[in-house]
Tab-separated table of C-alpha atoms in Angstrom:
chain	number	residue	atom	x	y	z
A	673	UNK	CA	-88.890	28.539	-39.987
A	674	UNK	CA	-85.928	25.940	-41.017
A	675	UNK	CA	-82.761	26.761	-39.042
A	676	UNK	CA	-79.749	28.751	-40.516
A	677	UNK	CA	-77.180	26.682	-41.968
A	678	UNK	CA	-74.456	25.397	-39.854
A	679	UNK	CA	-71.549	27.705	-40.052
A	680	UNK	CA	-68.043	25.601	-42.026
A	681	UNK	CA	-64.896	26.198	-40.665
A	682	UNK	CA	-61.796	25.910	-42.556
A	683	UNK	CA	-58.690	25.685	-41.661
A	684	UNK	CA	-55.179	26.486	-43.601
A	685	UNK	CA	-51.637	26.542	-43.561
A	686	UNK	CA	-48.873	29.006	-44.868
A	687	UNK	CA	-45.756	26.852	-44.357
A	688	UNK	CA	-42.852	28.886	-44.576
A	689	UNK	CA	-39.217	28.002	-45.063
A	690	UNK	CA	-36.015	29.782	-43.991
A	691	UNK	CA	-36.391	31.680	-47.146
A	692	UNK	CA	-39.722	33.070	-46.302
A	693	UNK	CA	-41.502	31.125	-49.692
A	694	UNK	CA	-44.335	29.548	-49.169
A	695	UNK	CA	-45.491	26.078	-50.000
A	696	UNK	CA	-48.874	26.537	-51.627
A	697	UNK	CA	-50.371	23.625	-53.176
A	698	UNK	CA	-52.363	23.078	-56.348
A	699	UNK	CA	-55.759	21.129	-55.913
A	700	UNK	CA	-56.725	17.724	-57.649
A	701	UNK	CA	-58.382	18.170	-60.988
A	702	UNK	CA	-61.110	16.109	-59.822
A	703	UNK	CA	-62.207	18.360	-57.040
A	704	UNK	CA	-64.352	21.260	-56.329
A	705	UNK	CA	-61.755	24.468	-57.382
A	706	UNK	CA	-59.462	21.906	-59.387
A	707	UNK	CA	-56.673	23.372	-61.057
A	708	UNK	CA	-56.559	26.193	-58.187
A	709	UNK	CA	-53.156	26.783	-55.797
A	710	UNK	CA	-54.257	27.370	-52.205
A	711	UNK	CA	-52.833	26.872	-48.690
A	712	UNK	CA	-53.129	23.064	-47.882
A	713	UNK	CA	-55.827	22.635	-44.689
A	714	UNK	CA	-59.084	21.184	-44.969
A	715	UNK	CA	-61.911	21.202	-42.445
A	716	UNK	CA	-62.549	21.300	-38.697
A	717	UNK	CA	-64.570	18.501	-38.176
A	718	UNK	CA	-66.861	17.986	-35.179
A	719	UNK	CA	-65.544	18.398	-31.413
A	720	UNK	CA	-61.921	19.364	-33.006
A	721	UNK	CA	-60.255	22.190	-32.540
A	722	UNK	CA	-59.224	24.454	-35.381
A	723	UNK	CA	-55.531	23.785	-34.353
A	724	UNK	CA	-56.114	19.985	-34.255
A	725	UNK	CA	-57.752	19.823	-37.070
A	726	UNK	CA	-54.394	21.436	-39.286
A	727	UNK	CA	-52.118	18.830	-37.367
A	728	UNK	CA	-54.442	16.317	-38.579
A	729	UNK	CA	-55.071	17.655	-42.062
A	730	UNK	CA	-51.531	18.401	-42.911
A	731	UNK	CA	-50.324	15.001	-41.901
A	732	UNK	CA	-53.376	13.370	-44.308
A	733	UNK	CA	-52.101	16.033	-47.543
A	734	UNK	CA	-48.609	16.630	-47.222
A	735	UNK	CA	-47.525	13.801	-45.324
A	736	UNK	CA	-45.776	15.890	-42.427
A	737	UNK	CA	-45.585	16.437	-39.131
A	738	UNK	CA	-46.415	19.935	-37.827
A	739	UNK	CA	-47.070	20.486	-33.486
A	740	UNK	CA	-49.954	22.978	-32.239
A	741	UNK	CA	-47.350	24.870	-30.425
A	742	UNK	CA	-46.063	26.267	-33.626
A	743	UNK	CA	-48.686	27.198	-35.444
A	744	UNK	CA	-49.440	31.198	-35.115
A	745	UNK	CA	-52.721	32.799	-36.324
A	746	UNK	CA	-52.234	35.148	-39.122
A	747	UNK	CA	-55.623	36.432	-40.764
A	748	UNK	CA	-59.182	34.639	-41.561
A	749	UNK	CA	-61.414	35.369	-44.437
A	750	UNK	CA	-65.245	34.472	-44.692
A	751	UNK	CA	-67.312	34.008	-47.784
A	752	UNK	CA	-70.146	36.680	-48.593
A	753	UNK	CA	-73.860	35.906	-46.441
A	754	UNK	CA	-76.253	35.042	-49.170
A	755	UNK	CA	-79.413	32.895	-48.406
A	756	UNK	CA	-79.143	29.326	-49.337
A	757	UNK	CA	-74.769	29.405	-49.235
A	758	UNK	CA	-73.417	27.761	-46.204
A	759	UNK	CA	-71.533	30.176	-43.894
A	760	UNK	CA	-67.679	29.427	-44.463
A	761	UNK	CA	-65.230	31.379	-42.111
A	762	UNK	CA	-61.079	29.775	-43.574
A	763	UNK	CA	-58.526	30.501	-40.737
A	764	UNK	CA	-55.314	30.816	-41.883
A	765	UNK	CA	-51.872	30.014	-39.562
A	766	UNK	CA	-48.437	30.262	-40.457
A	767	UNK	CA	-45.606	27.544	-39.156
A	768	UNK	CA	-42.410	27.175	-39.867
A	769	UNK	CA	-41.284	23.941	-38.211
A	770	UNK	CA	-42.235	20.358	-39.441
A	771	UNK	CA	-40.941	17.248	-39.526
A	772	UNK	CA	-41.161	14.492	-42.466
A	773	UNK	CA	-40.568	15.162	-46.316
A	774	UNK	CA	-43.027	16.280	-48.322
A	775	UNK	CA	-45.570	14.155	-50.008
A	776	UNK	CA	-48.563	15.786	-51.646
A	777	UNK	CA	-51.865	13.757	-52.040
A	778	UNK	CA	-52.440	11.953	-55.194
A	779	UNK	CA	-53.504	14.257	-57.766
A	780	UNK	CA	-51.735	17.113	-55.921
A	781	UNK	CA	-49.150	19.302	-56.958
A	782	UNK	CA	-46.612	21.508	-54.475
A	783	UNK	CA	-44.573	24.460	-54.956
A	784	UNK	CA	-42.414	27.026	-52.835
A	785	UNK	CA	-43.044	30.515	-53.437
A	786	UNK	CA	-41.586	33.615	-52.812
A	787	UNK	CA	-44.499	35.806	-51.279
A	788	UNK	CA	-45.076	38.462	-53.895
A	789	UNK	CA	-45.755	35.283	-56.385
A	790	UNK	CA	-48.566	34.516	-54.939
A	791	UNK	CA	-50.789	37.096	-56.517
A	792	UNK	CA	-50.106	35.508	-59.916
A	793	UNK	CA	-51.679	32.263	-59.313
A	794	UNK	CA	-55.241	31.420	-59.673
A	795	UNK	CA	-56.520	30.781	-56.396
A	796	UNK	CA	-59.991	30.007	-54.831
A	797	UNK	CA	-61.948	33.162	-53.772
A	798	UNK	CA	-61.148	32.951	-50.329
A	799	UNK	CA	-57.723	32.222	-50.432
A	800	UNK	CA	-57.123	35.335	-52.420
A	801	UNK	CA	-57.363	37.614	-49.363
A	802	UNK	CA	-55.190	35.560	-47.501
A	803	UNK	CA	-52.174	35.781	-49.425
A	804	UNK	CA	-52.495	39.518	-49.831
A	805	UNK	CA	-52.614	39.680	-46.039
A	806	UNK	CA	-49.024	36.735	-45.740
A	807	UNK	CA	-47.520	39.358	-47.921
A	808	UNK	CA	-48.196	42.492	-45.646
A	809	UNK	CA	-47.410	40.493	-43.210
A	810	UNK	CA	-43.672	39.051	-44.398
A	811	UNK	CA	-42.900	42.358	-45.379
A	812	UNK	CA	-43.096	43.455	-42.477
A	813	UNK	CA	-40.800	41.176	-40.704
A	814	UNK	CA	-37.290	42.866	-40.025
């Protein structure tokens, strides 16, 4: 019996200015969900941590600096268990200090956003739940 496939983890960012928008980003045509706005993070690679590995990835796609310290978990979202799909869990944390000026990767586009925008973009599946759950949550800031 061939063993299950390794479980992906993804991780993601909702960068937030003093505004409360969000910076969502709008992958590369050339890539797998080109066209789509999502939350810039990529994946954990082996013997990082999930935190790490969003330092590292936001410094390779947006060109900034973001510390550990301020990232805070917000939500997660996993894709559907179906033989022969990888396992995908996408952790999503929100920050709201960075240093540097924004540069997205070639092919890239950025926006802000206010929150309740979000829903209006097309997004990739499982990026869809996670906006619904950064709007619950910045509504209910005071």
């Amino acid at each position: 019996m061939a063993a299950p496939p390794t479980l992906l983890t993804v991780v993601a960012l909702a960068l937030l200015d003093d505004a409360d928008r969000v910076l969502m980003q709008r992958r590369p045509e050339s890539r797998a969900h080109g066209g789509l706005w999502e939350f810039p993070g990529g994946k954990v690679e082996p013997g990082e941590g999930p935190a790490a590995a969003l330092v590292r990835e936001i410094a390779e796609e947006l060109s900034i600096t973001i510390d550990a310290a301020d990232l805070v978990p917000l939500t997660f979202a996993a894709n559907p268990e179906r033989e022969g799909t990888r396992p995908l869990v996408l952790l999503l944390y929100t920050c709201r200090r960075w240093t540097g000026s924004l540069v997205p990767e070639d092919g890239a586009q950025l926006q802000w956003l206010e929150s309740e925008a979000l829903s209006a973009l097309s997004m990739p599946p499982l990026d869809v739940p996670l906006a619904a759950a950064l709007r619950r949550h910045l509504k209910n800031l005071p």
